[in-house]
Tab-separated table of N, CA and C in Angstrom:
chain	number	residue	atom	x	y	z
A	12	MET	N	90.932	80.394	123.497
A	12	MET	CA	91.516	80.651	122.188
A	12	MET	C	92.175	82.038	122.244
A	13	ASP	N	93.428	82.119	121.848
A	13	ASP	CA	94.117	83.409	121.906
A	13	ASP	C	93.947	84.190	120.603
A	14	LYS	N	94.377	85.438	120.652
A	14	LYS	CA	94.190	86.365	119.542
A	14	LYS	C	94.847	85.857	118.261
A	15	GLN	N	96.029	85.268	118.373
A	15	GLN	CA	96.739	84.785	117.184
A	15	GLN	C	95.971	83.635	116.514
A	16	GLU	N	95.380	82.770	117.323
A	16	GLU	CA	94.559	81.679	116.760
A	16	GLU	C	93.346	82.240	116.022
A	17	ILE	N	92.740	83.264	116.600
A	17	ILE	CA	91.583	83.891	115.956
A	17	ILE	C	92.006	84.524	114.633
A	18	ILE	N	93.149	85.228	114.632
A	18	ILE	CA	93.641	85.861	113.402
A	18	ILE	C	93.890	84.818	112.319
A	19	GLU	N	94.497	83.695	112.674
A	19	GLU	CA	94.756	82.637	111.690
A	19	GLU	C	93.454	82.094	111.105
A	20	LYS	N	92.456	81.892	111.958
A	20	LYS	CA	91.163	81.413	111.465
A	20	LYS	C	90.512	82.460	110.568
A	21	LEU	N	90.622	83.744	110.967
A	21	LEU	CA	90.062	84.816	110.144
A	21	LEU	C	90.726	84.865	108.775
A	22	LYS	N	92.033	84.668	108.739
A	22	LYS	CA	92.751	84.680	107.457
A	22	LYS	C	92.202	83.599	106.529
A	23	ASN	N	91.975	82.415	107.078
A	23	ASN	CA	91.424	81.325	106.267
A	23	ASN	C	90.020	81.649	105.774
A	24	ILE	N	89.243	82.340	106.608
A	24	ILE	CA	87.868	82.681	106.240
A	24	ILE	C	87.842	83.737	105.133
A	25	VAL	N	88.661	84.787	105.262
A	25	VAL	CA	88.577	85.899	104.302
A	25	VAL	C	89.334	85.641	103.002
A	26	LYS	N	90.255	84.708	103.015
A	26	LYS	CA	91.114	84.479	101.841
A	26	LYS	C	90.348	84.327	100.514
A	27	PRO	N	89.254	83.571	100.462
A	27	PRO	CA	88.559	83.421	99.169
A	27	PRO	C	87.927	84.718	98.637
A	28	TYR	N	87.766	85.717	99.509
A	28	TYR	CA	87.018	86.918	99.125
A	28	TYR	C	87.904	88.127	98.830
A	29	ILE	N	89.191	88.049	99.154
A	29	ILE	CA	90.046	89.234	99.021
A	29	ILE	C	90.344	89.564	97.566
A	30	LYS	N	90.576	90.867	97.320
A	30	LYS	CA	90.971	91.327	95.990
A	30	LYS	C	92.374	91.944	96.018
A	31	ASN	N	92.926	92.124	97.223
A	31	ASN	CA	94.235	92.742	97.375
A	31	ASN	C	95.159	91.789	98.133
A	32	GLN	N	95.931	91.005	97.398
A	32	GLN	CA	96.799	89.995	97.998
A	32	GLN	C	97.875	90.623	98.885
A	33	GLU	N	98.398	91.766	98.465
A	33	GLU	CA	99.466	92.425	99.240
A	33	GLU	C	98.972	92.810	100.638
A	34	ALA	N	97.771	93.374	100.718
A	34	ALA	CA	97.196	93.735	102.021
A	34	ALA	C	96.945	92.490	102.857
A	35	PHE	N	96.530	91.404	102.210
A	35	PHE	CA	96.297	90.147	102.924
A	35	PHE	C	97.604	89.601	103.487
A	36	ASP	N	98.676	89.692	102.689
A	36	ASP	CA	99.978	89.168	103.123
A	36	ASP	C	100.528	89.934	104.318
A	37	THR	N	100.140	91.198	104.456
A	37	THR	CA	100.627	92.025	105.569
A	37	THR	C	99.508	92.337	106.553
A	38	LEU	N	98.522	91.452	106.639
A	38	LEU	CA	97.353	91.639	107.484
A	38	LEU	C	97.746	91.900	108.941
A	39	THR	N	97.151	92.939	109.529
A	39	THR	CA	97.341	93.259	110.948
A	39	THR	C	95.968	93.536	111.551
A	40	GLU	N	95.954	93.899	112.828
A	40	GLU	CA	94.681	94.205	113.479
A	40	GLU	C	94.011	95.436	112.876
A	41	THR	N	94.780	96.313	112.260
A	41	THR	CA	94.197	97.533	111.684
A	41	THR	C	93.733	97.346	110.242
A	42	THR	N	93.919	96.155	109.682
A	42	THR	CA	93.486	95.889	108.312
A	42	THR	C	91.965	96.004	108.211
A	43	ASP	N	91.517	96.800	107.245
A	43	ASP	CA	90.094	97.023	106.999
A	43	ASP	C	89.631	96.065	105.894
A	44	PHE	N	88.496	95.416	106.118
A	44	PHE	CA	88.006	94.432	105.149
A	44	PHE	C	87.709	95.059	103.790
A	45	ILE	N	87.061	96.218	103.795
A	45	ILE	CA	86.640	96.832	102.533
A	45	ILE	C	87.754	97.673	101.919
A	46	ALA	N	88.326	98.593	102.692
A	46	ALA	CA	89.334	99.514	102.151
A	46	ALA	C	90.638	98.805	101.794
A	47	ASP	N	91.115	97.921	102.685
A	47	ASP	CA	92.420	97.284	102.468
A	47	ASP	C	92.323	95.987	101.655
A	48	LEU	N	91.461	95.086	102.092
A	48	LEU	CA	91.365	93.781	101.425
A	48	LEU	C	90.448	93.826	100.203
A	49	GLN	N	89.702	94.922	100.066
A	49	GLN	CA	88.802	95.134	98.935
A	49	GLN	C	87.735	94.035	98.819
A	50	ILE	N	87.217	93.635	99.974
A	50	ILE	CA	86.109	92.679	100.007
A	50	ILE	C	84.827	93.499	99.841
A	51	ASN	N	83.981	93.123	98.873
A	51	ASN	CA	82.750	93.904	98.683
A	51	ASN	C	81.729	93.583	99.780
A	52	SER	N	80.740	94.445	99.909
A	52	SER	CA	79.802	94.324	101.025
A	52	SER	C	79.002	93.019	100.983
A	53	ALA	N	78.689	92.521	99.803
A	53	ALA	CA	77.973	91.247	99.707
A	53	ALA	C	78.843	90.105	100.237
A	54	ASN	N	80.120	90.124	99.879
A	54	ASN	CA	81.022	89.084	100.375
A	54	ASN	C	81.319	89.245	101.856
A	55	LEU	N	81.227	90.470	102.372
A	55	LEU	CA	81.435	90.685	103.801
A	55	LEU	C	80.370	89.949	104.609
A	56	VAL	N	79.163	89.892	104.079
A	56	VAL	CA	78.099	89.115	104.726
A	56	VAL	C	78.491	87.632	104.747
A	57	ASP	N	79.039	87.138	103.642
A	57	ASP	CA	79.510	85.746	103.597
A	57	ASP	C	80.606	85.511	104.629
A	58	VAL	N	81.512	86.467	104.767
A	58	VAL	CA	82.591	86.358	105.753
A	58	VAL	C	81.996	86.235	107.156
A	59	ILE	N	81.015	87.071	107.458
A	59	ILE	CA	80.397	87.044	108.789
A	59	ILE	C	79.686	85.715	109.025
A	60	LEU	N	78.994	85.206	108.022
A	60	LEU	CA	78.335	83.897	108.153
A	60	LEU	C	79.372	82.797	108.380
A	61	ASP	N	80.495	82.874	107.669
A	61	ASP	CA	81.570	81.891	107.849
A	61	ASP	C	82.173	81.993	109.251
A	62	ILE	N	82.292	83.217	109.765
A	62	ILE	CA	82.811	83.414	111.129
A	62	ILE	C	81.865	82.775	112.139
A	63	GLU	N	80.556	82.989	111.956
A	63	GLU	CA	79.579	82.385	112.863
A	63	GLU	C	79.725	80.860	112.878
A	64	GLU	N	79.875	80.301	111.697
A	64	GLU	CA	80.000	78.845	111.588
A	64	GLU	C	81.312	78.346	112.203
A	65	GLU	N	82.413	78.999	111.877
A	65	GLU	CA	83.737	78.577	112.347
A	65	GLU	C	83.843	78.612	113.870
A	66	PHE	N	83.295	79.665	114.478
A	66	PHE	CA	83.442	79.847	115.920
A	66	PHE	C	82.204	79.413	116.702
A	67	SER	N	81.181	78.908	116.014
A	67	SER	CA	79.916	78.480	116.642
A	67	SER	C	79.324	79.587	117.502
A	68	ILE	N	79.193	80.774	116.898
A	68	ILE	CA	78.619	81.922	117.598
A	68	ILE	C	77.535	82.537	116.722
A	69	VAL	N	76.708	83.381	117.334
A	69	VAL	CA	75.694	84.136	116.603
A	69	VAL	C	76.055	85.608	116.725
A	70	ILE	N	76.128	86.290	115.590
A	70	ILE	CA	76.510	87.697	115.572
A	70	ILE	C	75.273	88.523	115.242
A	71	ASP	N	74.888	89.386	116.181
A	71	ASP	CA	73.703	90.222	115.990
A	71	ASP	C	74.011	91.364	115.013
A	72	ASN	N	72.956	92.017	114.535
A	72	ASN	CA	73.112	93.070	113.523
A	72	ASN	C	73.982	94.222	114.010
A	73	GLN	N	73.844	94.596	115.273
A	73	GLN	CA	74.645	95.694	115.814
A	73	GLN	C	76.138	95.344	115.766
A	74	SER	N	76.472	94.122	116.115
A	74	SER	CA	77.869	93.678	116.060
A	74	SER	C	78.356	93.611	114.617
A	75	MET	N	77.501	93.128	113.718
A	75	MET	CA	77.884	93.030	112.303
A	75	MET	C	78.308	94.384	111.747
A	76	GLU	N	77.568	95.425	112.120
A	76	GLU	CA	77.863	96.765	111.621
A	76	GLU	C	79.234	97.256	112.077
A	77	ARG	N	79.731	96.739	113.191
A	77	ARG	CA	81.042	97.145	113.716
A	77	ARG	C	82.187	96.324	113.137
A	78	MET	N	81.880	95.226	112.448
A	78	MET	CA	82.919	94.309	111.965
A	78	MET	C	83.510	94.788	110.634
A	79	LEU	N	84.230	95.901	110.690
A	79	LEU	CA	84.805	96.474	109.478
A	79	LEU	C	86.303	96.250	109.368
A	80	ASP	N	86.930	95.931	110.492
A	80	ASP	CA	88.369	95.664	110.467
A	80	ASP	C	88.681	94.457	111.350
A	81	ILE	N	89.907	94.022	111.280
A	81	ILE	CA	90.322	92.815	112.007
A	81	ILE	C	90.174	92.999	113.520
A	82	LYS	N	90.609	94.150	114.033
A	82	LYS	CA	90.575	94.391	115.484
A	82	LYS	C	89.146	94.309	116.027
A	83	SER	N	88.217	95.010	115.390
A	83	SER	CA	86.816	94.982	115.840
A	83	SER	C	86.245	93.574	115.767
A	84	THR	N	86.590	92.876	114.703
A	84	THR	CA	86.091	91.515	114.514
A	84	THR	C	86.606	90.591	115.610
A	85	ILE	N	87.889	90.707	115.945
A	85	ILE	CA	88.468	89.891	117.023
A	85	ILE	C	87.750	90.184	118.344
A	86	GLU	N	87.531	91.470	118.627
A	86	GLU	CA	86.864	91.845	119.879
A	86	GLU	C	85.464	91.245	119.959
A	87	ILE	N	84.736	91.287	118.848
A	87	ILE	CA	83.382	90.745	118.829
A	87	ILE	C	83.422	89.226	119.000
A	88	ILE	N	84.328	88.556	118.306
A	88	ILE	CA	84.455	87.103	118.444
A	88	ILE	C	84.795	86.732	119.884
A	89	GLU	N	85.759	87.442	120.485
A	89	GLU	CA	86.149	87.144	121.865
A	89	GLU	C	84.973	87.349	122.828
A	90	THR	N	84.203	88.425	122.605
A	90	THR	CA	83.032	88.691	123.452
A	90	THR	C	82.016	87.575	123.312
A	91	LYS	N	81.716	87.189	122.077
A	91	LYS	CA	80.718	86.137	121.839
A	91	LYS	C	81.174	84.797	122.419
A	92	LEU	N	82.468	84.497	122.290
A	92	LEU	CA	82.988	83.245	122.837
A	92	LEU	C	82.912	83.237	124.360
A	93	SER	N	83.119	84.392	124.981
A	93	SER	CA	83.076	84.463	126.451
A	93	SER	C	81.652	84.352	126.975
A	94	GLU	N	80.676	84.646	126.119
A	94	GLU	CA	79.263	84.558	126.516
A	94	GLU	C	78.733	83.127	126.451
A	95	LYS	N	79.464	82.237	125.805
A	95	LYS	CA	78.984	80.866	125.616
A	95	LYS	C	78.985	80.094	126.917
């Protein structure tokens, strides 16, 4: 799975939780879930659970703490997928 496919799946996952449509429309690897998309911390947990389900991976607490922006999230997903 390439980076663009992961980004598209991430967009579908985060869409229900965003509060800033403009930031979502211009989403890049540097987009921050909380600062840019204005996803609250409770919903960020939902996003992570949805990511686990979508990609059939398990994300440990240490990785969860790093999942604050798109780039970090992609790196963690790619790492977890390569471990399967």
